[in-house]
mmCIF file of C-alpha atoms in Angstrom:
data_model
loop_
_atom_site.group_PDB
_atom_site.id
_atom_site.type_symbol
_atom_site.label_atom_id
_atom_site.label_comp_id
_atom_site.label_asym_id
_atom_site.label_seq_id
_atom_site.Cartn_x
_atom_site.Cartn_y
_atom_site.Cartn_z
ATOM 1 C CA GLU A 9 32.307 -52.213 38.741
ATOM 2 C CA THR A 10 29.831 -49.876 37.074
ATOM 3 C CA SER A 11 27.864 -47.000 38.550
ATOM 4 C CA ASN A 12 24.561 -45.496 37.473
ATOM 5 C CA TYR A 13 23.831 -47.673 34.515
ATOM 6 C CA GLU A 14 20.226 -47.855 33.462
ATOM 7 C CA LEU A 15 18.363 -51.099 32.971
ATOM 8 C CA GLU A 16 14.820 -52.074 32.328
ATOM 9 C CA PHE A 17 13.193 -54.838 34.356
ATOM 10 C CA GLU A 18 10.309 -56.670 32.770
ATOM 11 C CA THR A 19 7.662 -57.188 35.404
ATOM 12 C CA LYS A 20 5.404 -60.182 35.888
ATOM 13 C CA GLY A 21 2.599 -58.187 34.307
ATOM 14 C CA LYS A 22 4.799 -57.555 31.199
ATOM 15 C CA GLY A 23 5.338 -53.976 32.221
ATOM 16 C CA THR A 24 8.662 -52.212 32.568
ATOM 17 C CA ARG A 25 10.477 -50.784 35.574
ATOM 18 C CA TYR A 26 13.389 -48.465 34.975
ATOM 19 C CA LEU A 27 16.261 -48.837 37.437
ATOM 20 C CA LEU A 28 19.468 -46.853 37.903
ATOM 21 C CA VAL A 29 21.977 -49.445 39.180
ATOM 22 C CA ASN A 30 25.404 -49.650 40.751
ATOM 23 C CA ALA A 31 26.897 -53.081 39.931
ATOM 24 C CA THR A 32 29.376 -54.123 42.648
ATOM 25 C CA THR A 33 31.618 -57.193 42.688
ATOM 26 C CA ARG A 34 30.742 -59.639 45.467
ATOM 27 C CA ARG A 35 33.641 -61.421 47.185
ATOM 28 C CA ASP A 36 34.030 -64.104 49.835
ATOM 29 C CA PRO A 37 36.234 -63.622 52.932
ATOM 30 C CA ASP A 38 39.233 -64.705 50.899
ATOM 31 C CA GLY A 39 38.605 -62.079 48.293
ATOM 32 C CA ASN A 40 37.390 -64.511 45.680
ATOM 33 C CA ILE A 41 34.706 -63.163 43.365
ATOM 34 C CA VAL A 42 31.466 -64.966 44.074
ATOM 35 C CA GLY A 43 29.034 -62.730 42.218
ATOM 36 C CA VAL A 44 27.686 -59.292 41.656
ATOM 37 C CA VAL A 45 25.238 -57.289 43.699
ATOM 38 C CA GLY A 46 23.201 -54.482 42.185
ATOM 39 C CA VAL A 47 22.030 -51.595 44.334
ATOM 40 C CA ALA A 48 19.345 -49.768 42.372
ATOM 41 C CA GLN A 49 17.191 -46.705 42.387
ATOM 42 C CA ASP A 50 13.730 -47.109 40.847
ATOM 43 C CA VAL A 51 13.454 -44.170 38.378
ATOM 44 C CA THR A 52 10.380 -45.464 36.561
ATOM 45 C CA ASP A 53 8.260 -42.360 37.218
ATOM 46 C CA THR A 54 11.079 -40.040 36.190
ATOM 47 C CA LYS A 55 11.816 -42.149 33.106
ATOM 48 C CA ARG A 56 8.187 -42.156 32.044
ATOM 49 C CA LYS A 57 8.062 -38.374 32.331
ATOM 50 C CA GLU A 58 11.300 -38.182 30.363
ATOM 51 C CA ILE A 59 9.802 -40.419 27.652
ATOM 52 C CA GLU A 60 6.679 -38.235 27.541
ATOM 53 C CA ILE A 61 8.791 -35.083 27.308
ATOM 54 C CA THR A 62 10.926 -36.667 24.583
ATOM 55 C CA ALA A 63 7.795 -37.646 22.650
ATOM 56 C CA VAL A 64 6.406 -34.121 22.993
ATOM 57 C CA GLY A 65 9.794 -32.743 21.940
ATOM 58 C CA ARG A 66 9.827 -34.952 18.842
ATOM 59 C CA GLU A 67 6.284 -33.956 18.023
ATOM 60 C CA LEU A 68 7.126 -30.281 18.424
ATOM 61 C CA ARG A 69 10.272 -30.739 16.325
ATOM 62 C CA GLN A 70 8.154 -32.359 13.622
ATOM 63 C CA LEU A 71 5.578 -29.583 13.843
ATOM 64 C CA VAL A 72 8.319 -26.970 13.482
ATOM 65 C CA ASP A 73 10.062 -28.782 10.635
ATOM 66 C CA LYS A 74 6.870 -29.515 8.717
ATOM 67 C CA ALA A 75 5.052 -26.269 9.529
ATOM 68 C CA ASN A 76 3.454 -24.440 6.619
ATOM 69 C CA ALA A 77 5.038 -21.239 7.913
ATOM 70 C CA PRO A 78 8.714 -20.270 7.776
ATOM 71 C CA ILE A 79 10.339 -20.725 11.196
ATOM 72 C CA PHE A 80 13.958 -19.774 11.792
ATOM 73 C CA GLY A 81 16.095 -18.907 14.779
ATOM 74 C CA ILE A 82 19.430 -17.610 15.969
ATOM 75 C CA ASP A 83 21.667 -18.130 18.971
ATOM 76 C CA VAL A 84 22.944 -15.310 21.172
ATOM 77 C CA ASN A 85 25.630 -14.579 18.591
ATOM 78 C CA GLY A 86 23.145 -14.086 15.788
ATOM 79 C CA ARG A 87 24.000 -17.347 14.036
ATOM 80 C CA VAL A 88 21.283 -19.558 12.570
ATOM 81 C CA ASN A 89 20.322 -22.539 14.741
ATOM 82 C CA GLU A 90 16.760 -23.057 13.530
ATOM 83 C CA TRP A 91 15.710 -23.369 9.887
ATOM 84 C CA ASN A 92 12.606 -25.354 9.093
ATOM 85 C CA GLU A 93 11.679 -26.925 5.774
ATOM 86 C CA MET A 94 9.435 -24.057 4.691
ATOM 87 C CA THR A 95 12.247 -21.564 5.281
ATOM 88 C CA ALA A 96 14.523 -23.790 3.219
ATOM 89 C CA GLU A 97 11.898 -24.034 0.486
ATOM 90 C CA ILE A 98 11.228 -20.306 0.097
ATOM 91 C CA THR A 99 14.872 -19.223 0.359
ATOM 92 C CA GLY A 100 16.488 -22.046 -1.585
ATOM 93 C CA PHE A 101 19.056 -22.554 1.196
ATOM 94 C CA SER A 102 19.004 -25.971 2.891
ATOM 95 C CA ARG A 103 19.225 -26.359 6.653
ATOM 96 C CA GLU A 104 22.844 -27.485 6.282
ATOM 97 C CA GLU A 105 23.707 -24.414 4.182
ATOM 98 C CA ALA A 106 22.023 -22.025 6.607
ATOM 99 C CA PHE A 107 23.096 -23.432 9.976
ATOM 100 C CA ASP A 108 25.673 -21.405 11.868
ATOM 101 C CA LYS A 109 25.648 -18.585 9.315
ATOM 102 C CA PRO A 110 25.079 -14.993 10.563
ATOM 103 C CA LEU A 111 21.380 -14.511 9.829
ATOM 104 C CA VAL A 112 21.351 -10.780 9.148
ATOM 105 C CA SER A 113 24.467 -10.368 6.996
ATOM 106 C CA THR A 114 23.836 -13.595 5.048
ATOM 107 C CA PHE A 115 20.107 -13.700 4.384
ATOM 108 C CA ILE A 116 18.602 -10.228 4.941
ATOM 109 C CA LYS A 117 18.429 -7.610 2.181
ATOM 110 C CA GLU A 118 21.041 -4.934 2.759
ATOM 111 C CA ASN A 119 18.580 -2.049 3.074
ATOM 112 C CA LEU A 120 16.892 -3.728 6.076
ATOM 113 C CA ARG A 121 19.885 -5.152 7.924
ATOM 114 C CA ASP A 122 20.159 -2.410 10.526
ATOM 115 C CA THR A 123 16.445 -2.639 11.344
ATOM 116 C CA VAL A 124 16.431 -6.438 11.594
ATOM 117 C CA GLN A 125 19.638 -6.390 13.656
ATOM 118 C CA SER A 126 17.908 -4.016 16.072
ATOM 119 C CA VAL A 127 14.811 -6.243 16.277
ATOM 120 C CA MET A 128 16.963 -9.321 17.004
ATOM 121 C CA ARG A 129 19.009 -7.439 19.596
ATOM 122 C CA ASN A 130 15.826 -6.306 21.333
ATOM 123 C CA ALA A 131 14.449 -9.860 21.362
ATOM 124 C CA LEU A 132 17.704 -11.122 22.903
ATOM 125 C CA GLU A 133 17.107 -8.538 25.631
ATOM 126 C CA GLY A 134 13.550 -9.799 26.156
ATOM 127 C CA ASN A 135 11.782 -7.117 24.087
ATOM 128 C CA GLU A 136 9.824 -9.086 21.526
ATOM 129 C CA THR A 137 8.441 -7.668 18.283
ATOM 130 C CA SER A 138 5.326 -8.669 16.346
ATOM 131 C CA ASN A 139 4.527 -8.267 12.654
ATOM 132 C CA TYR A 140 7.701 -6.620 11.486
ATOM 133 C CA GLU A 141 8.463 -6.980 7.808
ATOM 134 C CA LEU A 142 11.748 -8.289 6.526
ATOM 135 C CA GLU A 143 13.074 -9.226 3.129
ATOM 136 C CA PHE A 144 14.947 -12.495 2.733
ATOM 137 C CA GLU A 145 17.428 -12.691 -0.116
ATOM 138 C CA THR A 146 16.986 -16.079 -1.758
ATOM 139 C CA LYS A 147 19.677 -18.314 -3.190
ATOM 140 C CA ASP A 148 18.813 -17.148 -6.709
ATOM 141 C CA LYS A 149 19.067 -13.477 -5.612
ATOM 142 C CA GLY A 150 15.311 -13.028 -5.487
ATOM 143 C CA THR A 151 13.349 -11.581 -2.576
ATOM 144 C CA ARG A 152 10.819 -13.158 -0.204
ATOM 145 C CA TYR A 153 8.782 -10.837 1.973
ATOM 146 C CA LEU A 154 8.029 -12.144 5.461
ATOM 147 C CA LEU A 155 5.884 -10.815 8.274
ATOM 148 C CA VAL A 156 7.636 -12.011 11.436
ATOM 149 C CA ASN A 157 7.089 -12.354 15.166
ATOM 150 C CA ALA A 158 10.465 -12.372 16.943
ATOM 151 C CA THR A 159 10.271 -14.297 20.230
ATOM 152 C CA THR A 160 12.952 -14.664 22.873
ATOM 153 C CA ARG A 161 14.163 -18.254 23.277
ATOM 154 C CA ARG A 162 15.024 -19.381 26.810
ATOM 155 C CA ASP A 163 16.498 -22.496 28.409
ATOM 156 C CA PRO A 164 14.782 -24.326 31.330
ATOM 157 C CA ASP A 165 16.422 -21.903 33.755
ATOM 158 C CA GLY A 166 14.951 -18.888 31.967
ATOM 159 C CA LYS A 167 18.263 -17.792 30.486
ATOM 160 C CA THR A 168 18.088 -16.257 27.022
ATOM 161 C CA VAL A 169 19.674 -18.573 24.462
ATOM 162 C CA GLY A 170 18.501 -17.018 21.233
ATOM 163 C CA VAL A 171 15.579 -15.753 19.179
ATOM 164 C CA VAL A 172 13.039 -17.667 17.132
ATOM 165 C CA GLY A 173 11.108 -16.062 14.297
ATOM 166 C CA VAL A 174 7.734 -17.426 13.227
ATOM 167 C CA ALA A 175 6.839 -15.850 9.914
ATOM 168 C CA GLN A 176 4.101 -15.464 7.367
ATOM 169 C CA ASP A 177 5.232 -15.451 3.740
ATOM 170 C CA VAL A 178 3.496 -12.397 2.234
ATOM 171 C CA THR A 179 5.503 -12.353 -0.980
ATOM 172 C CA ASP A 180 2.488 -12.781 -3.279
ATOM 173 C CA ALA A 181 0.573 -10.034 -1.476
ATOM 174 C CA LYS A 182 3.664 -7.817 -1.463
ATOM 175 C CA ASP A 183 4.250 -8.397 -5.169
ATOM 176 C CA LYS A 184 0.649 -7.408 -5.872
ATOM 177 C CA GLU A 185 1.041 -4.398 -3.604
ATOM 178 C CA ASN A 186 4.199 -3.428 -5.492
ATOM 179 C CA GLU A 187 2.359 -3.837 -8.800
ATOM 180 C CA ILE A 188 -0.519 -1.698 -7.559
ATOM 181 C CA THR A 189 1.946 0.882 -6.245
ATOM 182 C CA ALA A 190 3.717 0.933 -9.604
ATOM 183 C CA VAL A 191 0.398 1.367 -11.430
ATOM 184 C CA ALA A 192 -0.630 4.095 -8.977
ATOM 185 C CA GLN A 193 2.682 5.880 -9.510
ATOM 186 C CA GLU A 194 2.255 5.587 -13.266
ATOM 187 C CA LEU A 195 -1.290 6.928 -13.069
ATOM 188 C CA ARG A 196 -0.106 9.721 -10.804
ATOM 189 C CA GLN A 197 2.542 10.617 -13.372
ATOM 190 C CA LEU A 198 -0.027 10.493 -16.171
ATOM 191 C CA VAL A 199 -2.335 12.804 -14.222
ATOM 192 C CA ASP A 200 0.449 15.188 -13.251
ATOM 193 C CA LYS A 201 1.944 15.349 -16.729
ATOM 194 C CA ALA A 202 -1.316 15.175 -18.719
ATOM 195 C CA ASN A 203 -1.764 17.776 -21.461
ATOM 196 C CA ALA A 204 -5.224 18.495 -20.054
ATOM 197 C CA PRO A 205 -6.045 20.374 -16.860
ATOM 198 C CA ILE A 206 -7.083 17.933 -14.118
ATOM 199 C CA PHE A 207 -8.208 19.161 -10.728
ATOM 200 C CA GLY A 208 -10.256 17.786 -7.870
ATOM 201 C CA ILE A 209 -11.940 18.519 -4.565
ATOM 202 C CA ASP A 210 -12.726 16.602 -1.392
ATOM 203 C CA VAL A 211 -16.221 16.338 0.084
ATOM 204 C CA ASN A 212 -15.770 19.787 1.621
ATOM 205 C CA GLY A 213 -15.041 21.413 -1.712
ATOM 206 C CA ARG A 214 -11.340 21.934 -1.007
ATOM 207 C CA VAL A 215 -8.721 21.308 -3.667
ATOM 208 C CA ASN A 216 -6.932 17.942 -3.354
ATOM 209 C CA GLU A 217 -5.936 17.437 -6.995
ATOM 210 C CA TRP A 218 -4.117 19.999 -9.159
ATOM 211 C CA ASN A 219 -1.975 18.737 -11.987
ATOM 212 C CA ASP A 220 0.884 20.497 -13.749
ATOM 213 C CA LYS A 221 -1.312 21.734 -16.603
ATOM 214 C CA THR A 222 -3.802 23.306 -14.199
ATOM 215 C CA ALA A 223 -0.914 25.001 -12.413
ATOM 216 C CA GLU A 224 0.448 26.225 -15.751
ATOM 217 C CA ILE A 225 -2.769 27.769 -17.073
ATOM 218 C CA THR A 226 -3.855 29.335 -13.768
ATOM 219 C CA GLY A 227 -0.464 30.454 -12.477
ATOM 220 C CA PHE A 228 -1.197 28.871 -9.080
ATOM 221 C CA SER A 229 1.178 26.086 -8.016
ATOM 222 C CA ARG A 230 -0.071 22.841 -6.497
ATOM 223 C CA GLU A 231 1.130 24.019 -3.084
ATOM 224 C CA GLU A 232 -0.776 27.304 -3.427
ATOM 225 C CA ALA A 233 -3.967 25.568 -4.547
ATOM 226 C CA PHE A 234 -4.110 22.585 -2.172
ATOM 227 C CA GLY A 235 -6.596 22.929 0.668
ATOM 228 C CA LYS A 236 -8.240 26.048 -0.815
ATOM 229 C CA PRO A 237 -12.006 26.166 -1.524
ATOM 230 C CA LEU A 238 -12.144 25.635 -5.294
ATOM 231 C CA VAL A 239 -15.246 27.670 -6.124
ATOM 232 C CA THR A 240 -14.674 30.808 -4.049
ATOM 233 C CA THR A 241 -10.924 30.930 -4.737
ATOM 234 C CA PHE A 242 -10.574 30.094 -8.424
ATOM 235 C CA ILE A 243 -13.952 30.409 -10.174
ATOM 236 C CA LYS A 244 -15.179 33.708 -11.649
ATOM 237 C CA GLU A 245 -17.844 35.211 -9.416
ATOM 238 C CA ASN A 246 -20.605 35.162 -12.042
ATOM 239 C CA LEU A 247 -20.319 31.368 -12.376
ATOM 240 C CA ARG A 248 -19.819 30.341 -8.741
ATOM 241 C CA ASP A 249 -23.410 29.323 -8.021
ATOM 242 C CA MET A 250 -23.587 27.196 -11.160
ATOM 243 C CA VAL A 251 -20.222 25.492 -10.529
ATOM 244 C CA GLN A 252 -21.129 24.927 -6.868
ATOM 245 C CA SER A 253 -24.293 23.193 -8.032
ATOM 246 C CA VAL A 254 -22.371 20.987 -10.492
ATOM 247 C CA MET A 255 -19.891 19.969 -7.780
ATOM 248 C CA ARG A 256 -22.682 19.273 -5.293
ATOM 249 C CA ASN A 257 -24.438 17.067 -7.848
ATOM 250 C CA ALA A 258 -21.234 15.145 -8.548
ATOM 251 C CA LEU A 259 -20.733 14.566 -4.808
ATOM 252 C CA GLU A 260 -24.227 13.044 -4.853
ATOM 253 C CA GLY A 261 -23.295 10.802 -7.766
ATOM 254 C CA VAL A 262 -24.872 12.907 -10.526
ATOM 255 C CA GLU A 263 -22.044 13.609 -12.938
ATOM 256 C CA THR A 264 -21.926 16.395 -15.535
ATOM 257 C CA SER A 265 -20.194 16.487 -18.927
ATOM 258 C CA ASN A 266 -18.972 19.443 -20.969
ATOM 259 C CA TYR A 267 -19.963 22.256 -18.672
ATOM 260 C CA GLU A 268 -18.107 25.496 -19.128
ATOM 261 C CA LEU A 269 -16.409 27.307 -16.298
ATOM 262 C CA GLU A 270 -14.115 30.275 -16.070
ATOM 263 C CA PHE A 271 -10.983 30.036 -13.941
ATOM 264 C CA GLU A 272 -9.588 33.262 -12.560
ATOM 265 C CA THR A 273 -5.813 33.152 -12.984
ATOM 266 C CA LYS A 274 -3.182 34.437 -10.635
ATOM 267 C CA ASP A 275 -2.712 37.545 -12.796
ATOM 268 C CA LYS A 276 -6.520 38.174 -12.757
ATOM 269 C CA GLY A 277 -6.984 36.865 -16.262
ATOM 270 C CA THR A 278 -9.540 34.258 -17.334
ATOM 271 C CA ARG A 279 -9.132 30.710 -18.633
ATOM 272 C CA TYR A 280 -12.157 29.041 -20.188
ATOM 273 C CA LEU A 281 -12.450 25.313 -19.509
ATOM 274 C CA LEU A 282 -14.856 22.675 -20.790
ATOM 275 C CA VAL A 283 -15.101 20.190 -17.915
ATOM 276 C CA ASN A 284 -16.353 16.694 -17.122
ATOM 277 C CA ALA A 285 -17.110 16.438 -13.389
ATOM 278 C CA THR A 286 -16.746 12.830 -12.170
ATOM 279 C CA THR A 287 -17.542 11.454 -8.729
ATOM 280 C CA ARG A 288 -14.455 10.176 -6.915
ATOM 281 C CA ARG A 289 -14.920 7.074 -4.752
ATOM 282 C CA ASP A 290 -12.781 5.061 -2.333
ATOM 283 C CA PRO A 291 -12.347 1.256 -2.663
ATOM 284 C CA ASP A 292 -15.570 0.745 -0.684
ATOM 285 C CA GLY A 293 -17.550 2.873 -3.137
ATOM 286 C CA LYS A 294 -17.917 5.779 -0.728
ATOM 287 C CA THR A 295 -17.855 9.247 -2.324
ATOM 288 C CA VAL A 296 -14.678 11.076 -1.319
ATOM 289 C CA GLY A 297 -14.710 13.975 -3.769
ATOM 290 C CA VAL A 298 -14.970 15.107 -7.366
ATOM 291 C CA VAL A 299 -12.371 15.134 -10.108
ATOM 292 C CA GLY A 300 -12.607 17.446 -13.093
ATOM 293 C CA VAL A 301 -10.932 16.568 -16.385
ATOM 294 C CA ALA A 302 -10.959 19.642 -18.579
ATOM 295 C CA GLN A 303 -10.247 20.959 -22.029
ATOM 296 C CA ASP A 304 -8.739 24.419 -22.177
ATOM 297 C CA VAL A 305 -10.881 26.266 -24.762
ATOM 298 C CA THR A 306 -9.549 29.724 -23.955
ATOM 299 C CA ASP A 307 -8.184 30.362 -27.454
ATOM 300 C CA THR A 308 -11.446 29.218 -29.046
ATOM 301 C CA LYS A 309 -13.458 31.248 -26.552
ATOM 302 C CA ASP A 310 -11.353 34.356 -27.164
ATOM 303 C CA LYS A 311 -11.974 34.004 -30.922
ATOM 304 C CA GLU A 312 -15.671 33.442 -30.269
ATOM 305 C CA ILE A 313 -15.790 36.592 -28.154
ATOM 306 C CA GLN A 314 -13.954 38.513 -30.875
ATOM 307 C CA ILE A 315 -16.360 37.252 -33.543
ATOM 308 C CA THR A 316 -19.340 38.136 -31.344
ATOM 309 C CA ALA A 317 -17.922 41.609 -30.791
ATOM 310 C CA VAL A 318 -17.392 42.102 -34.544
ATOM 311 C CA ALA A 319 -20.893 40.824 -35.247
ATOM 312 C CA GLN A 320 -22.362 43.229 -32.690
ATOM 313 C CA GLU A 321 -20.346 46.050 -34.169
ATOM 314 C CA LEU A 322 -21.509 45.202 -37.686
ATOM 315 C CA ARG A 323 -25.095 44.955 -36.486
ATOM 316 C CA GLN A 324 -24.792 48.408 -34.965
ATOM 317 C CA LEU A 325 -23.230 49.780 -38.152
ATOM 318 C CA VAL A 326 -26.076 48.342 -40.232
ATOM 319 C CA ASP A 327 -28.781 49.546 -37.868
ATOM 320 C CA LYS A 328 -27.389 53.075 -37.525
ATOM 321 C CA ALA A 329 -26.163 53.511 -41.097
ATOM 322 C CA ASN A 330 -27.163 56.808 -42.803
ATOM 323 C CA ALA A 331 -28.312 54.833 -45.823
ATOM 324 C CA PRO A 332 -31.365 52.609 -46.143
ATOM 325 C CA ILE A 333 -30.341 48.929 -45.849
ATOM 326 C CA PHE A 334 -32.850 46.154 -46.275
ATOM 327 C CA GLY A 335 -32.785 42.469 -47.179
ATOM 328 C CA ILE A 336 -34.839 39.369 -47.965
ATOM 329 C CA ASP A 337 -34.551 35.620 -47.460
ATOM 330 C CA ASN A 338 -34.864 32.884 -50.132
ATOM 331 C CA ASP A 339 -38.626 33.294 -50.140
ATOM 332 C CA GLY A 340 -38.471 36.995 -50.741
ATOM 333 C CA LEU A 341 -39.526 37.850 -47.203
ATOM 334 C CA VAL A 342 -37.902 40.818 -45.435
ATOM 335 C CA ASN A 343 -35.226 39.847 -42.917
ATOM 336 C CA GLU A 344 -33.192 43.067 -42.812
ATOM 337 C CA TRP A 345 -34.632 46.577 -42.218
ATOM 338 C CA ASN A 346 -32.381 49.182 -40.713
ATOM 339 C CA ASP A 347 -33.313 52.356 -38.898
ATOM 340 C CA LYS A 348 -32.895 54.544 -42.020
ATOM 341 C CA THR A 349 -35.216 52.280 -44.034
ATOM 342 C CA ALA A 350 -37.796 52.478 -41.244
ATOM 343 C CA GLU A 351 -37.419 56.255 -41.165
ATOM 344 C CA ILE A 352 -37.989 56.868 -44.892
ATOM 345 C CA THR A 353 -40.801 54.305 -45.358
ATOM 346 C CA GLY A 354 -42.622 54.864 -42.088
ATOM 347 C CA PHE A 355 -42.663 51.092 -41.482
ATOM 348 C CA SER A 356 -40.912 49.945 -38.299
ATOM 349 C CA ARG A 357 -38.633 46.875 -38.309
ATOM 350 C CA GLU A 358 -41.326 44.906 -36.522
ATOM 351 C CA GLU A 359 -43.973 45.878 -39.115
#
């Protein structure tokens, strides 16, 4: 005899009834087998629900397997039990190669293993995490960057049976971000190490850029300069109004080239700079400050001052000489007439 075997009756209307049957041998009073009797339970409604659930399950399985997003999962021991086609594609590991392997120690970059292990442990305890970033190590030793939601997986009784991760592959964006970061770092190094003084202010006029050369020529370190009002702290008093005006114009988008300013150094000396003031903008085009790229013309300026002083001294010597000194230009017209010449002739310089 057989118990609880399932059969399908075809009905008169060509439908199907699902029965759960016990088949029992039928005997006459002498114990001879005369047939079989089936005592059944009609489980058609239950079976139909089961079929619907199975169909939904298959559909969901197909959706998971064919999803355009990486989907992977682990059991309570951290071993892979979910690995859809997209995960296989981006990592290079097939489902067969990945299944039952420890997710973290096999597929996660070493520098992130502790963090990911913590996220998985939390999810197994019911504390889910959204948008955490992990780095998958691919079969060819490359890296795929994923943005993952870690969700607790439960059985029909609500018992935790694992964790499923639904991810977004952000490798292309991350690679671009890394490229931009590398360029930014290179530009930062170029600014810091440039052979020209480069300094900047925010919209409030406070220093937020101060490269090595600026620190060298002024004697003020980056730490000492940052956050200080540029004009009142570092610019010679006689030029403050003019420099303030130049900075204000640059903050309004009106840039200035080759203006001269005088930096007061830490030891109370003076450095002469020829500066281009350029408006600094954020990615949205909003003004966030001013950057000044300068040429240190102190040596030239010092020579110019010396020459001017010598010229003034010579002028004074000529004018006050005890001998008449006079001169003409190419046309024979007077262009030199010192005090002694004026004295003996009676004609003033102006006359």
